[in-house]
Structure formats: C-alpha cells, structure tokens
C-alpha atoms as a printed R data frame, in Angstrom:
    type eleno elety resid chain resno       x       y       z
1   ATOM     1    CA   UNK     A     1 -11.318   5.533  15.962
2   ATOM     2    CA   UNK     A     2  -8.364   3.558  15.393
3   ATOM     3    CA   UNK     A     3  -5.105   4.399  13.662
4   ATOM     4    CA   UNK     A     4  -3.047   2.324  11.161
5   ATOM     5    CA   UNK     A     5   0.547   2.305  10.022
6   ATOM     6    CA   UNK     A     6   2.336  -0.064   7.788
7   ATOM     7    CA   UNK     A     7   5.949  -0.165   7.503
8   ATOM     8    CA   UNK     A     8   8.402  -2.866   6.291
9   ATOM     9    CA   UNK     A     9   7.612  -1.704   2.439
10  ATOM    10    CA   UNK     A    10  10.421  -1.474  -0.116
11  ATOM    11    CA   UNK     A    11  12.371  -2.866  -3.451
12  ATOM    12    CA   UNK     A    12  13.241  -6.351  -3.779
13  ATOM    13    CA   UNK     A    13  14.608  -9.170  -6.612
14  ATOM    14    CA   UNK     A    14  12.324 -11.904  -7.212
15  ATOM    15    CA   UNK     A    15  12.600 -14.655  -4.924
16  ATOM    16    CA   UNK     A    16  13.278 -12.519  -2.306
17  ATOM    17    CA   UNK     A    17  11.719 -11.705   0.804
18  ATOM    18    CA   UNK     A    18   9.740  -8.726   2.725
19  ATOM    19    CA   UNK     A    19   7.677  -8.740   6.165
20  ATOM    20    CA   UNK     A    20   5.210  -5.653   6.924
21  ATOM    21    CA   UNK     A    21   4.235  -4.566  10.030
22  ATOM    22    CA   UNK     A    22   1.032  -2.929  10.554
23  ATOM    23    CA   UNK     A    23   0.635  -1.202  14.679
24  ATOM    24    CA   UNK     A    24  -2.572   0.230  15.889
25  ATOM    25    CA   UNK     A    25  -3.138   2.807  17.524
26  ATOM    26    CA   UNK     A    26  -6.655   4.349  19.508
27  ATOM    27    CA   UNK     A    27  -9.811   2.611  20.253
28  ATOM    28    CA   UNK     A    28  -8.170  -1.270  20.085
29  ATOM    29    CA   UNK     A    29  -9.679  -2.325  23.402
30  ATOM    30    CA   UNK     A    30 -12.232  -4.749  21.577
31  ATOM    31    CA   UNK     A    31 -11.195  -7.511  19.401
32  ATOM    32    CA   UNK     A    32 -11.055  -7.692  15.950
33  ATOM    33    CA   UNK     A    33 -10.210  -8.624  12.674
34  ATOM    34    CA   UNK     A    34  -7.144  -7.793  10.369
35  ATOM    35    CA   UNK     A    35  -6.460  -7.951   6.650
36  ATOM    36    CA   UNK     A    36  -3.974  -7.415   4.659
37  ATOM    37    CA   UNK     A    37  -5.057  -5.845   1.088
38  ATOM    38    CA   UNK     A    38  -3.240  -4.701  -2.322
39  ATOM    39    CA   UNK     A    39  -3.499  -2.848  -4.842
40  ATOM    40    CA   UNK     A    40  -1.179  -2.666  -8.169
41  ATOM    41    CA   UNK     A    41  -1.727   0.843 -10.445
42  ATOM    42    CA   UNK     A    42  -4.549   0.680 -12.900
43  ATOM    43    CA   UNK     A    43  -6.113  -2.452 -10.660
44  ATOM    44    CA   UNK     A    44  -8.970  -2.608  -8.153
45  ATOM    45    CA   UNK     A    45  -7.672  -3.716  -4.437
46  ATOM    46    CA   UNK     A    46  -7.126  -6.763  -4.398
47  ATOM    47    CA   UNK     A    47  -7.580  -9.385  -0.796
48  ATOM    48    CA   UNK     A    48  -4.341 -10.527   0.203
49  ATOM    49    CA   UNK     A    49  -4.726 -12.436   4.014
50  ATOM    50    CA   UNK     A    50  -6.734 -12.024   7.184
51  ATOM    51    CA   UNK     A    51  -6.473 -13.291  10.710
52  ATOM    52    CA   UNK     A    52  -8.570 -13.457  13.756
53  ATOM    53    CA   UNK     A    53  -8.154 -11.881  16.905
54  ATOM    54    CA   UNK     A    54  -6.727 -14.836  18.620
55  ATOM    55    CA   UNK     A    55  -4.556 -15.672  15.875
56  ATOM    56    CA   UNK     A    56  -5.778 -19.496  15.597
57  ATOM    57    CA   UNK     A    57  -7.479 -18.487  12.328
58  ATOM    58    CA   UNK     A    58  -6.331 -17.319   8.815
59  ATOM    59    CA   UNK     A    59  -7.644 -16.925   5.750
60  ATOM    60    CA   UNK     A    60  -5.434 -16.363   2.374
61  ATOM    61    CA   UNK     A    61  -5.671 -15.779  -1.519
62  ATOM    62    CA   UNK     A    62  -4.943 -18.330  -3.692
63  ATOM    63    CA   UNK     A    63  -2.093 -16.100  -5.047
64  ATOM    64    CA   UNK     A    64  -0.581 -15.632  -2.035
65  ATOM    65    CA   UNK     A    65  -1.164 -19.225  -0.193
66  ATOM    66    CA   UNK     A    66   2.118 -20.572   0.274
67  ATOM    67    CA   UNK     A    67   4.368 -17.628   0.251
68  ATOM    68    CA   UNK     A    68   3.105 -15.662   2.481
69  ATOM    69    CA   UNK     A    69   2.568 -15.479   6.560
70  ATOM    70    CA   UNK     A    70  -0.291 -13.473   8.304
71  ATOM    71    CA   UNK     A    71   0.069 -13.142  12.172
72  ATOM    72    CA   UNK     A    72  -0.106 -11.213  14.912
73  ATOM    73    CA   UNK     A    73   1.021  -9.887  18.158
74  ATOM    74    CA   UNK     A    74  -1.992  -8.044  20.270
75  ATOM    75    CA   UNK     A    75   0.618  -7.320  23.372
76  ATOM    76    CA   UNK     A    76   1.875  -5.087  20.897
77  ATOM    77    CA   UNK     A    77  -0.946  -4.477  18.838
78  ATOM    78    CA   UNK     A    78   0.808  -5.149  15.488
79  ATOM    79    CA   UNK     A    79   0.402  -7.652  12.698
80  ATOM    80    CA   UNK     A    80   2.548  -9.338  10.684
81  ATOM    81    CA   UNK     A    81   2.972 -10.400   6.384
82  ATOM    82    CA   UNK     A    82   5.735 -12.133   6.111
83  ATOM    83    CA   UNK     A    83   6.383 -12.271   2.111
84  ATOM    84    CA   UNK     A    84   8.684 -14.683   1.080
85  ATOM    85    CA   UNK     A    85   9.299 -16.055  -2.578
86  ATOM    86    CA   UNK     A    86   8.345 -12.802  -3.904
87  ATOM    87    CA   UNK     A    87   7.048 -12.294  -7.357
88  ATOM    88    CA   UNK     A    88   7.225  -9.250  -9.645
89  ATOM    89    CA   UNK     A    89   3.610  -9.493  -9.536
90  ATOM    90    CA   UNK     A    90   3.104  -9.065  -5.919
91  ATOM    91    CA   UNK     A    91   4.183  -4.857  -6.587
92  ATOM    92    CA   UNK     A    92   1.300  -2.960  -5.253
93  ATOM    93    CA   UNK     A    93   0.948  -0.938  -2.405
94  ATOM    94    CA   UNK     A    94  -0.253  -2.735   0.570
95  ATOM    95    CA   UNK     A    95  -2.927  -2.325   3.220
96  ATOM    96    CA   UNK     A    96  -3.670  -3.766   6.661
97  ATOM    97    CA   UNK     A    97  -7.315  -3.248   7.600
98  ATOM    98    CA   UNK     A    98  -9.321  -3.941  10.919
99  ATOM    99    CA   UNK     A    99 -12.922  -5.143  11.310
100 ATOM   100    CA   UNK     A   100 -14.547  -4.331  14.928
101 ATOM   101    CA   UNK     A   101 -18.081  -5.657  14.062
102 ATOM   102    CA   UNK     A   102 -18.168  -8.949  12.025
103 ATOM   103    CA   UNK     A   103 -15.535 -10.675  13.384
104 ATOM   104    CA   UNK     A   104 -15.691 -12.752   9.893
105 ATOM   105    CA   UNK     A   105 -11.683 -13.824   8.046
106 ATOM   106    CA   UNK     A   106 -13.119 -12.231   4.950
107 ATOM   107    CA   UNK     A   107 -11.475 -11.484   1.538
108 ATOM   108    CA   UNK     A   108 -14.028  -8.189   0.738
109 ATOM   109    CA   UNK     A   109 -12.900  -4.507   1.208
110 ATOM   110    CA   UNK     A   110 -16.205  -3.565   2.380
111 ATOM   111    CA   UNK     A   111 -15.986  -5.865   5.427
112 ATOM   112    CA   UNK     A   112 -13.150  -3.166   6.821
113 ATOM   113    CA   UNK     A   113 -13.640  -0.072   8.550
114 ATOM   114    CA   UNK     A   114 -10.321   1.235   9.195
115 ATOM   115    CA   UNK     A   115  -7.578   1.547   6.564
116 ATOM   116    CA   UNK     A   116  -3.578   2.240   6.935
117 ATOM   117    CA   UNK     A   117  -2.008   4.353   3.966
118 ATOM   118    CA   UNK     A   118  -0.301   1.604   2.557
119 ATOM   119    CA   UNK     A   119   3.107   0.271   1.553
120 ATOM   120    CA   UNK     A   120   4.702  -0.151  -1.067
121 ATOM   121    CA   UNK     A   121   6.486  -3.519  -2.111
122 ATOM   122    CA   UNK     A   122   8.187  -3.445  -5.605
123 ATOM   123    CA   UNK     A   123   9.542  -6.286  -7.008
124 ATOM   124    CA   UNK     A   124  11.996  -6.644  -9.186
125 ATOM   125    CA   UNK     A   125  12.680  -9.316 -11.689
C-alpha cells in the first residue's frame, strides 16, 4: 500500500501562483505513474497533469497546458504542480494519484489506485 499527502494548498488572487507537493510513503519500490486530479463542489473530478516515472514524459489538460508544471523528484519520492497564472476557476481541491500497473500518462480516474486527501487551492478574483 502506498500513502499520499498533498500540501502546498491555500488562497490566492488571480494571476497568482501556488506549487503542491505530493510525498509518498510505503510500498514505492516499483515505478510508477502520478497524476494530479481536481475537483470543484457540485463537479465530477476533473484530470489535471500526469508524469512518468522517469520524468521525460507529461501529459496535461487543455485547461491547464501552459500554466501549469508537473514534475518530480523520486530521491525524495515527491511530485511537483507548479500553478502559475492562476484562475478563479482552477478552485477545487486537488489530488495526486499513483498508477503501479499501467504505466500509461492517462487523464482517467480509474487508471489510479492510490489517492491523497486532497488540497485545496482557492482562488480569488
């Protein structure tokens, strides 16, 4: 099992910017997959960025592409969103995910198997 925490959350003007960590924590021997997710109140979760194990691959949403960073750090077995040019519609909270079996960058929830609690990112306009 592997554990999840995000941090870096919090309330910001538009235009402004945020960067989330998300560290892991248990069973990260193997390689694999993180996502970054979000989801706004009343709205399904929504795919935000993903990156593969090595890093030399990343994957975005169109909403996102632009603004924001994905990366990682696997010596400290953290990744990165670096958020810049924030809008108020990026609130939501946010989640990092990991996938240990398809090694695919892929924007579906389903593809995850472990979950963080999530963030919160509010922004203010």
């Amino acid at each position: 099992q592997v554990q999840l925490v995000e941090s870096g959350g919090g309330l910001v003007q538009a235009g402004g910017s945020l960067r989330l960590s998300c560290a892991a924590s248990g069973r990260t021997s193997s390689s694999y997959v993180m996502g970054w997710f979000r989801q706004a109140p009343g709205k399904e979760r929504e795919f935000v960025a993903a990156i593969s194990w090595s890093g030399d691959r990343t994957y975005y949403a169109d909403s996102v592409k632009g603004r924001f960073t994905i990366s990682r750090d696997n010596a400290k077995k953290t990744v990165y969103l670096q958020m810049n040019s924030l809008k108020p519609e990026d609130t939501a909270v946010y989640y990092c995910a990991a996938d240990f079996t398809r090694g695919i960058l892929s924007g579906s929830p389903r593809t995850y198997e472990n979950w963080g609690q999530g963030t919160q990112v509010t922004v203010s306009s």
